[in-house]
PDB file of C-alpha atoms in Angstrom:
ATOM      1  CA  MET A   1      -5.864   8.469  -9.585  1.00 43.00           C
ATOM      2  CA  GLU A   2      -5.980   4.711  -9.280  1.00 46.00           C
ATOM      3  CA  ALA A   3      -8.317   2.861 -11.626  1.00 52.00           C
ATOM      4  CA  ARG A   4     -11.007   0.661 -10.195  1.00 46.00           C
ATOM      5  CA  LEU A   5     -12.042  -2.737 -11.514  1.00 44.00           C
ATOM      6  CA  SER A   6     -14.911  -2.383 -13.944  1.00 42.00           C
ATOM      7  CA  ASN A   7     -17.383  -5.064 -12.774  1.00 41.00           C
ATOM      8  CA  ASP A   8     -16.322  -8.123 -10.809  1.00 42.00           C
ATOM      9  CA  THR A   9     -13.397  -7.575  -8.434  1.00 47.00           C
ATOM     10  CA  GLU A  10     -12.209 -11.162  -8.861  1.00 50.00           C
ATOM     11  CA  GLN A  11      -9.135 -10.758 -11.027  1.00 47.00           C
ATOM     12  CA  SER A  12      -9.006 -14.483 -11.651  1.00 50.00           C
ATOM     13  CA  ILE A  13     -12.439 -14.486 -13.341  1.00 58.00           C
ATOM     14  CA  ASN A  14     -12.771 -11.403 -15.522  1.00 70.00           C
ATOM     15  CA  LEU A  15     -11.232 -11.497 -18.984  1.00 82.00           C
ATOM     16  CA  TRP A  16     -11.611  -7.808 -19.767  1.00 84.00           C
ATOM     17  CA  TYR A  17     -11.126  -4.768 -17.556  1.00 83.00           C
ATOM     18  CA  LYS A  18     -12.143  -1.195 -18.121  1.00 85.00           C
ATOM     19  CA  CYS A  19      -9.908   1.565 -16.851  1.00 85.00           C
ATOM     20  CA  THR A  20     -12.104   4.084 -15.076  1.00 79.00           C
ATOM     21  CA  ARG A  21      -9.652   6.849 -15.864  1.00 80.00           C
ATOM     22  CA  CYS A  22      -9.204   6.580 -19.634  1.00 86.00           C
ATOM     23  CA  GLN A  23     -12.225   4.292 -20.279  1.00 86.00           C
ATOM     24  CA  GLU A  24     -10.122   1.908 -22.419  1.00 87.00           C
ATOM     25  CA  PHE A  25     -10.512  -1.877 -22.174  1.00 87.00           C
ATOM     26  CA  ALA A  26      -7.561  -4.198 -21.571  1.00 84.00           C
ATOM     27  CA  PHE A  27      -7.306  -7.978 -21.783  1.00 85.00           C
ATOM     28  CA  ARG A  28      -6.491  -9.759 -18.516  1.00 84.00           C
ATOM     29  CA  GLY A  29      -3.378 -11.420 -19.936  1.00 86.00           C
ATOM     30  CA  GLU A  30      -1.994  -8.063 -21.006  1.00 87.00           C
ATOM     31  CA  LEU A  31      -2.673  -6.573 -17.595  1.00 87.00           C
ATOM     32  CA  GLU A  32      -1.019  -9.490 -15.818  1.00 86.00           C
ATOM     33  CA  ARG A  33       2.136  -9.006 -17.886  1.00 87.00           C
ATOM     34  CA  ASN A  34       2.024  -5.309 -17.090  1.00 88.00           C
ATOM     35  CA  PHE A  35       1.508  -5.660 -13.315  1.00 88.00           C
ATOM     36  CA  TYR A  36      -2.149  -4.628 -13.671  1.00 88.00           C
ATOM     37  CA  ILE A  37      -1.186  -1.187 -14.919  1.00 87.00           C
ATOM     38  CA  CYS A  38      -3.199   0.371 -17.736  1.00 86.00           C
ATOM     39  CA  SER A  39      -1.044   0.367 -20.868  1.00 85.00           C
ATOM     40  CA  TYR A  40      -2.947   3.348 -22.265  1.00 86.00           C
ATOM     41  CA  CYS A  41      -2.682   5.876 -19.438  1.00 84.00           C
ATOM     42  CA  GLY A  42      -0.398   4.194 -16.860  1.00 82.00           C
ATOM     43  CA  THR A  43      -3.023   4.080 -14.117  1.00 82.00           C
ATOM     44  CA  PRO A  44      -2.605   1.119 -11.701  1.00 83.00           C
ATOM     45  CA  PHE A  45      -5.520  -1.197 -10.955  1.00 84.00           C
ATOM     46  CA  PRO A  46      -5.984  -2.444  -7.368  1.00 83.00           C
ATOM     47  CA  LEU A  47      -4.515  -5.878  -6.708  1.00 85.00           C
ATOM     48  CA  LEU A  48      -5.878  -8.802  -4.729  1.00 83.00           C
ATOM     49  CA  ALA A  49      -3.539 -10.350  -2.158  1.00 86.00           C
ATOM     50  CA  GLU A  50      -2.890 -13.419  -4.338  1.00 86.00           C
ATOM     51  CA  LYS A  51      -1.637 -11.259  -7.206  1.00 88.00           C
ATOM     52  CA  ARG A  52       0.617  -9.232  -4.933  1.00 90.00           C
ATOM     53  CA  ILE A  53       2.195 -12.444  -3.666  1.00 92.00           C
ATOM     54  CA  GLU A  54       2.711 -13.579  -7.259  1.00 91.00           C
ATOM     55  CA  TYR A  55       4.429 -10.310  -8.175  1.00 92.00           C
ATOM     56  CA  LEU A  56       6.519  -9.967  -5.011  1.00 94.00           C
ATOM     57  CA  LEU A  57       7.845 -13.460  -4.287  1.00 95.00           C
ATOM     58  CA  ASP A  58      10.474 -15.285  -6.344  1.00 95.00           C
ATOM     59  CA  ASP A  59       8.434 -18.499  -6.353  1.00 91.00           C
ATOM     60  CA  PRO A  60       5.139 -19.720  -4.896  1.00 88.00           C
ATOM     61  CA  PRO A  61       5.156 -19.281  -1.094  1.00 88.00           C
ATOM     62  CA  THR A  62       6.874 -22.041   0.861  1.00 80.00           C
ATOM     63  CA  ILE A  63       4.525 -21.769   3.846  1.00 78.00           C
ATOM     64  CA  GLU A  64       1.061 -20.311   4.267  1.00 79.00           C
ATOM     65  CA  VAL A  65       0.960 -18.949   7.790  1.00 76.00           C
ATOM     66  CA  GLY A  66      -2.827 -18.844   7.795  1.00 65.00           C
ATOM     67  CA  SER A  67      -5.602 -20.012   5.540  1.00 55.00           C
ATOM     68  CA  ALA A  68      -6.850 -17.652   2.860  1.00 54.00           C
ATOM     69  CA  ASN A  69      -9.744 -15.431   3.827  1.00 56.00           C
ATOM     70  CA  THR A  70     -11.499 -12.356   2.549  1.00 57.00           C
ATOM     71  CA  THR A  71      -9.199  -9.975   4.394  1.00 72.00           C
ATOM     72  CA  GLY A  72      -5.803 -11.004   3.085  1.00 76.00           C
ATOM     73  CA  LEU A  73      -2.994 -13.544   3.308  1.00 88.00           C
ATOM     74  CA  ALA A  74       0.078 -14.327   5.383  1.00 92.00           C
ATOM     75  CA  VAL A  75       2.835 -16.420   3.797  1.00 92.00           C
ATOM     76  CA  GLU A  76       6.560 -17.114   3.936  1.00 94.00           C
ATOM     77  CA  GLY A  77       8.781 -17.086   0.865  1.00 94.00           C
ATOM     78  CA  THR A  78      11.758 -15.354  -0.686  1.00 95.00           C
ATOM     79  CA  ILE A  79      12.296 -12.009  -2.422  1.00 96.00           C
ATOM     80  CA  SER A  80      15.513 -11.825  -4.452  1.00 95.00           C
ATOM     81  CA  GLY A  81      16.612 -14.948  -2.581  1.00 95.00           C
ATOM     82  CA  TYR A  82      16.068 -13.488   0.893  1.00 96.00           C
ATOM     83  CA  PRO A  83      13.493 -15.199   3.157  1.00 95.00           C
ATOM     84  CA  VAL A  84      10.635 -13.035   4.437  1.00 96.00           C
ATOM     85  CA  GLY A  85       7.332 -13.239   6.217  1.00 95.00           C
ATOM     86  CA  LEU A  86       4.692 -11.462   4.144  1.00 95.00           C
ATOM     87  CA  PHE A  87       1.389 -10.156   5.516  1.00 94.00           C
ATOM     88  CA  ILE A  88      -0.908  -8.654   2.883  1.00 92.00           C
ATOM     89  CA  VAL A  89      -4.223  -6.988   3.625  1.00 87.00           C
ATOM     90  CA  ASP A  90      -6.618  -7.357   0.714  1.00 80.00           C
ATOM     91  CA  ILE A  91      -8.157  -4.413  -1.116  1.00 75.00           C
ATOM     92  CA  ASP A  92     -11.265  -2.670   0.173  1.00 72.00           C
ATOM     93  CA  VAL A  93     -10.855  -4.011   3.708  1.00 74.00           C
ATOM     94  CA  ILE A  94     -11.922  -1.755   6.552  1.00 71.00           C
ATOM     95  CA  PRO A  95      -9.722  -1.699   9.686  1.00 70.00           C
ATOM     96  CA  THR A  96     -12.124  -3.685  11.855  1.00 71.00           C
ATOM     97  CA  GLU A  97     -11.955  -6.600   9.381  1.00 76.00           C
ATOM     98  CA  ILE A  98      -8.166  -6.949   9.338  1.00 81.00           C
ATOM     99  CA  ASP A  99      -7.089 -10.260  10.832  1.00 84.00           C
ATOM    100  CA  VAL A 100      -4.817  -8.975  13.612  1.00 85.00           C
ATOM    101  CA  PRO A 101      -4.373 -12.468  15.165  1.00 86.00           C
ATOM    102  CA  LEU A 102      -3.025 -13.673  11.809  1.00 88.00           C
ATOM    103  CA  LEU A 103      -0.562 -10.768  11.758  1.00 90.00           C
ATOM    104  CA  LEU A 104       0.505 -11.659  15.313  1.00 91.00           C
ATOM    105  CA  THR A 105       1.092 -15.247  14.176  1.00 91.00           C
ATOM    106  CA  THR A 106       3.198 -13.963  11.264  1.00 92.00           C
ATOM    107  CA  ILE A 107       5.311 -11.892  13.673  1.00 94.00           C
ATOM    108  CA  GLU A 108       5.792 -14.860  15.998  1.00 94.00           C
ATOM    109  CA  ARG A 109       6.903 -17.101  13.135  1.00 93.00           C
ATOM    110  CA  GLY A 110       9.285 -14.406  11.959  1.00 94.00           C
ATOM    111  CA  LEU A 111      10.857 -14.267  15.409  1.00 95.00           C
ATOM    112  CA  GLN A 112      11.180 -18.048  15.527  1.00 94.00           C
ATOM    113  CA  ASN A 113      12.654 -18.339  12.031  1.00 94.00           C
ATOM    114  CA  ARG A 114      14.728 -15.153  12.219  1.00 95.00           C
ATOM    115  CA  ILE A 115      13.273 -13.605   9.055  1.00 95.00           C
ATOM    116  CA  PRO A 116      12.172 -10.022   8.266  1.00 96.00           C
ATOM    117  CA  LEU A 117       8.533  -8.952   8.133  1.00 96.00           C
ATOM    118  CA  ILE A 118       6.886  -7.129   5.233  1.00 97.00           C
ATOM    119  CA  THR A 119       3.365  -5.793   5.751  1.00 95.00           C
ATOM    120  CA  VAL A 120       1.384  -4.613   2.729  1.00 93.00           C
ATOM    121  CA  VAL A 121      -1.646  -2.512   3.667  1.00 89.00           C
ATOM    122  CA  ALA A 122      -3.913  -0.129   1.790  1.00 85.00           C
ATOM    123  CA  CYS A 123      -4.111   3.520   2.768  1.00 82.00           C
ATOM    124  CA  GLN A 124      -7.218   4.132   4.820  1.00 75.00           C
ATOM    125  CA  PRO A 125      -9.288   7.144   5.852  1.00 67.00           C
ATOM    126  CA  GLU A 126      -7.692   9.186   8.599  1.00 62.00           C
ATOM    127  CA  ASN A 127     -10.633   8.581  10.919  1.00 60.00           C
ATOM    128  CA  SER A 128     -10.172   4.795  10.876  1.00 61.00           C
ATOM    129  CA  GLU A 129     -10.238   3.271  14.332  1.00 61.00           C
ATOM    130  CA  ALA A 130      -9.494  -0.089  15.921  1.00 59.00           C
ATOM    131  CA  ALA A 131      -9.505  -1.636  19.360  1.00 62.00           C
ATOM    132  CA  THR A 132      -6.927   0.170  21.486  1.00 66.00           C
ATOM    133  CA  THR A 133      -5.890  -2.911  23.447  1.00 72.00           C
ATOM    134  CA  GLU A 134      -5.448  -4.928  20.245  1.00 78.00           C
ATOM    135  CA  ILE A 135      -3.239  -2.307  18.610  1.00 82.00           C
ATOM    136  CA  THR A 136      -1.248  -1.742  21.798  1.00 85.00           C
ATOM    137  CA  TYR A 137      -0.419  -5.440  22.003  1.00 87.00           C
ATOM    138  CA  LEU A 138       0.408  -5.512  18.287  1.00 89.00           C
ATOM    139  CA  THR A 139       2.822  -2.609  18.747  1.00 90.00           C
ATOM    140  CA  MET A 140       4.527  -4.433  21.626  1.00 91.00           C
ATOM    141  CA  GLN A 141       4.956  -7.545  19.476  1.00 92.00           C
ATOM    142  CA  MET A 142       6.420  -5.510  16.630  1.00 92.00           C
ATOM    143  CA  GLU A 143       8.906  -4.014  19.045  1.00 93.00           C
ATOM    144  CA  ARG A 144      10.176  -7.539  19.632  1.00 93.00           C
ATOM    145  CA  LEU A 145      11.226  -7.602  15.967  1.00 93.00           C
ATOM    146  CA  ALA A 146      13.320  -4.482  16.507  1.00 91.00           C
ATOM    147  CA  ASP A 147      14.838  -5.961  19.681  1.00 93.00           C
ATOM    148  CA  ALA A 148      15.791  -9.051  17.657  1.00 93.00           C
ATOM    149  CA  SER A 149      17.318  -6.840  14.887  1.00 93.00           C
ATOM    150  CA  LEU A 150      14.751  -8.116  12.393  1.00 95.00           C
ATOM    151  CA  PRO A 151      13.617  -5.441   9.922  1.00 95.00           C
ATOM    152  CA  HIS A 152       9.956  -4.617   9.400  1.00 96.00           C
ATOM    153  CA  ILE A 153       9.063  -2.961   6.089  1.00 96.00           C
ATOM    154  CA  THR A 154       5.616  -1.520   5.409  1.00 94.00           C
ATOM    155  CA  VAL A 155       4.305  -1.056   1.870  1.00 94.00           C
ATOM    156  CA  LEU A 156       1.347   1.333   1.507  1.00 91.00           C
ATOM    157  CA  THR A 157      -0.933   0.788  -1.477  1.00 89.00           C
ATOM    158  CA  GLU A 158      -3.987   2.590  -2.890  1.00 81.00           C
ATOM    159  CA  THR A 159      -2.044   5.802  -2.304  1.00 80.00           C
ATOM    160  CA  ASP A 160      -4.302   7.819  -4.615  1.00 73.00           C
ATOM    161  CA  VAL A 161      -7.505   6.745  -2.890  1.00 70.00           C
ATOM    162  CA  HIS A 162      -6.835   8.018   0.637  1.00 71.00           C
ATOM    163  CA  PRO A 163      -4.112  10.080   2.324  1.00 75.00           C
ATOM    164  CA  LEU A 164      -1.080   8.151   3.541  1.00 80.00           C
ATOM    165  CA  ALA A 165      -2.752   6.841   6.677  1.00 78.00           C
ATOM    166  CA  THR A 166      -3.233   3.462   8.332  1.00 81.00           C
ATOM    167  CA  TYR A 167      -4.234   2.493  11.837  1.00 80.00           C
ATOM    168  CA  LEU A 168      -1.789  -0.434  11.913  1.00 83.00           C
ATOM    169  CA  PRO A 169       1.700   0.211  13.323  1.00 85.00           C
ATOM    170  CA  VAL A 170       4.169   0.637  10.480  1.00 89.00           C
ATOM    171  CA  GLY A 171       7.717  -0.618  10.137  1.00 92.00           C
ATOM    172  CA  GLU A 172      11.044   1.175  10.360  1.00 91.00           C
ATOM    173  CA  LEU A 173      10.936   1.586   6.579  1.00 94.00           C
ATOM    174  CA  VAL A 174       7.773   2.790   4.847  1.00 93.00           C
ATOM    175  CA  ILE A 175       7.373   2.471   1.077  1.00 94.00           C
ATOM    176  CA  ALA A 176       4.465   3.944  -0.871  1.00 91.00           C
ATOM    177  CA  GLU A 177       3.538   2.115  -4.050  1.00 90.00           C
ATOM    178  CA  GLY A 178       3.354   4.649  -6.860  1.00 83.00           C
ATOM    179  CA  SER A 179       4.931   7.962  -7.744  1.00 75.00           C
ATOM    180  CA  ALA A 180       5.541  10.833  -5.385  1.00 72.00           C
ATOM    181  CA  PRO A 181       2.618  13.264  -5.547  1.00 68.00           C
ATOM    182  CA  VAL A 182       3.282  16.539  -7.283  1.00 60.00           C
ATOM    183  CA  GLN A 183       2.966  19.467  -4.933  1.00 57.00           C
ATOM    184  CA  LYS A 184       0.187  21.659  -6.276  1.00 52.00           C
ATOM    185  CA  ARG A 185       0.882  25.335  -6.300  1.00 52.00           C
ATOM    186  CA  ALA A 186      -1.899  27.350  -4.765  1.00 50.00           C
ATOM    187  CA  SER A 187      -3.751  29.347  -7.384  1.00 51.00           C
ATOM    188  CA  LEU A 188      -4.183  33.001  -6.764  1.00 49.00           C
ATOM    189  CA  ASN A 189      -7.359  33.983  -4.999  1.00 53.00           C
ATOM    190  CA  LEU A 190      -7.391  37.735  -4.684  1.00 49.00           C
ATOM    191  CA  GLN A 191      -9.320  39.171  -1.732  1.00 51.00           C
ATOM    192  CA  PRO A 192      -9.811  42.783  -0.662  1.00 51.00           C
ATOM    193  CA  ALA A 193      -7.521  43.840   2.157  1.00 48.00           C
ATOM    194  CA  LEU A 194      -9.289  44.556   5.446  1.00 50.00           C
ATOM    195  CA  HIS A 195      -7.409  47.766   6.239  1.00 49.00           C
ATOM    196  CA  ALA A 196      -6.594  49.169   2.837  1.00 48.00           C
ATOM    197  CA  PRO A 197      -8.371  50.714  -0.128  1.00 48.00           C
ATOM    198  CA  GLU A 198     -10.536  48.371  -2.198  1.00 46.00           C
ATOM    199  CA  GLU A 199      -8.086  48.456  -5.085  1.00 45.00           C
ATOM    200  CA  GLN A 200      -5.387  46.913  -2.866  1.00 45.00           C
ATOM    201  CA  LEU A 201      -5.614  43.121  -2.901  1.00 44.00           C
ATOM    202  CA  LEU A 202      -4.163  40.299  -0.815  1.00 43.00           C
ATOM    203  CA  THR A 203      -3.166  36.885  -2.170  1.00 43.00           C
ATOM    204  CA  GLN A 204      -4.729  33.926  -0.358  1.00 43.00           C
ATOM    205  CA  ALA A 205      -4.676  30.211  -1.145  1.00 43.00           C
ATOM    206  CA  PRO A 206      -8.169  28.741  -1.620  1.00 46.00           C
ATOM    207  CA  ILE A 207      -9.190  26.424   1.192  1.00 43.00           C
ATOM    208  CA  SER A 208      -9.855  23.610  -1.283  1.00 42.00           C
ATOM    209  CA  ASP A 209      -6.183  23.644  -2.361  1.00 43.00           C
ATOM    210  CA  ILE A 210      -4.876  23.074   1.145  1.00 42.00           C
ATOM    211  CA  ALA A 211      -4.282  19.320   1.252  1.00 51.00           C
ATOM    212  CA  ALA A 212      -4.658  17.343   4.447  1.00 53.00           C
ATOM    213  CA  LYS A 213      -1.320  16.256   5.861  1.00 63.00           C
ATOM    214  CA  PRO A 214      -0.747  12.491   5.988  1.00 65.00           C
ATOM    215  CA  ASP A 215      -0.103  10.849   9.353  1.00 66.00           C
ATOM    216  CA  ILE A 216       2.714   8.674   7.994  1.00 79.00           C
ATOM    217  CA  SER A 217       6.156   9.720   6.751  1.00 85.00           C
ATOM    218  CA  VAL A 218       7.080   7.832   3.587  1.00 89.00           C
ATOM    219  CA  ASP A 219      10.740   6.941   3.047  1.00 92.00           C
ATOM    220  CA  CYS A 220      10.399   6.349  -0.691  1.00 92.00           C
ATOM    221  CA  TYR A 221       7.911   5.959  -3.526  1.00 92.00           C
ATOM    222  CA  VAL A 222       8.311   2.911  -5.751  1.00 93.00           C
ATOM    223  CA  PRO A 223       6.369   2.013  -8.931  1.00 92.00           C
ATOM    224  CA  ARG A 224       4.589  -1.342  -8.733  1.00 91.00           C
ATOM    225  CA  ALA A 225       6.753  -2.935 -11.418  1.00 91.00           C
ATOM    226  CA  GLU A 226       9.908  -2.118  -9.414  1.00 93.00           C
ATOM    227  CA  LEU A 227       8.601  -3.003  -5.960  1.00 94.00           C
ATOM    228  CA  SER A 228       9.943  -6.564  -5.748  1.00 95.00           C
ATOM    229  CA  GLN A 229      13.400  -5.536  -6.963  1.00 95.00           C
ATOM    230  CA  THR A 230      13.503  -2.587  -4.553  1.00 96.00           C
ATOM    231  CA  LEU A 231      12.471  -4.769  -1.611  1.00 96.00           C
ATOM    232  CA  GLY A 232      15.244  -7.195  -2.579  1.00 96.00           C
ATOM    233  CA  ARG A 233      17.800  -4.384  -2.355  1.00 95.00           C
ATOM    234  CA  PHE A 234      16.585  -3.369   1.086  1.00 96.00           C
ATOM    235  CA  LEU A 235      16.600  -6.981   2.299  1.00 95.00           C
ATOM    236  CA  LYS A 236      20.174  -7.351   1.057  1.00 95.00           C
ATOM    237  CA  PHE A 237      21.153  -4.180   2.926  1.00 94.00           C
ATOM    238  CA  PHE A 238      19.536  -5.349   6.166  1.00 92.00           C
ATOM    239  CA  SER A 239      21.194  -8.757   5.899  1.00 89.00           C
ATOM    240  CA  GLN A 240      24.705  -7.317   5.936  1.00 81.00           C
TER     241      GLN A 240
END
């Protein structure tokens, strides 16, 4: 389970954070050095877009594609020396608030500058919806990246909050931030057989243990601290 910020969600203001899983307090400087991961129980805190940029890019972004807003950021920079266009949706943003025009601008700049696209979006409830015409046009624009042989990598975050679902079109490579979930074995729930003596029992998995299937296939799970390095490896592979 992912920890939530204790009071204020502005990570640039709070000095102390409380992990909602283990209830321990951590100093902001310690969390920043540890990629906002609780040093007591290993639970990740959610990250604002600015912090993700800081952790992912080699240096401060060279170009801000759009001005900062409450829904996220779009910038250009380098990861492991490879230029990329980075579109990050901020935490706790519902689908209707995502700045699709800004994402379209990021795609267009990527096509012009011949650089890959990395989209970082939080997992969202499976019933999330968006304007059909807007998403259809966005899908068509993303197909232009594939036609130009420019990779598009999607990073899914908040993987413990919702199933692996997002209404935005994902890239050819999908990475989930975190560890692969452990498949829970169904506990035995013995029920009387319908056409047998009462002492004969059938084994049935409880309904509560049947997890909802995600609508996205994940290619790999990567811990937050290793995400930038892993993206660098993929970018090197795609550049060859």
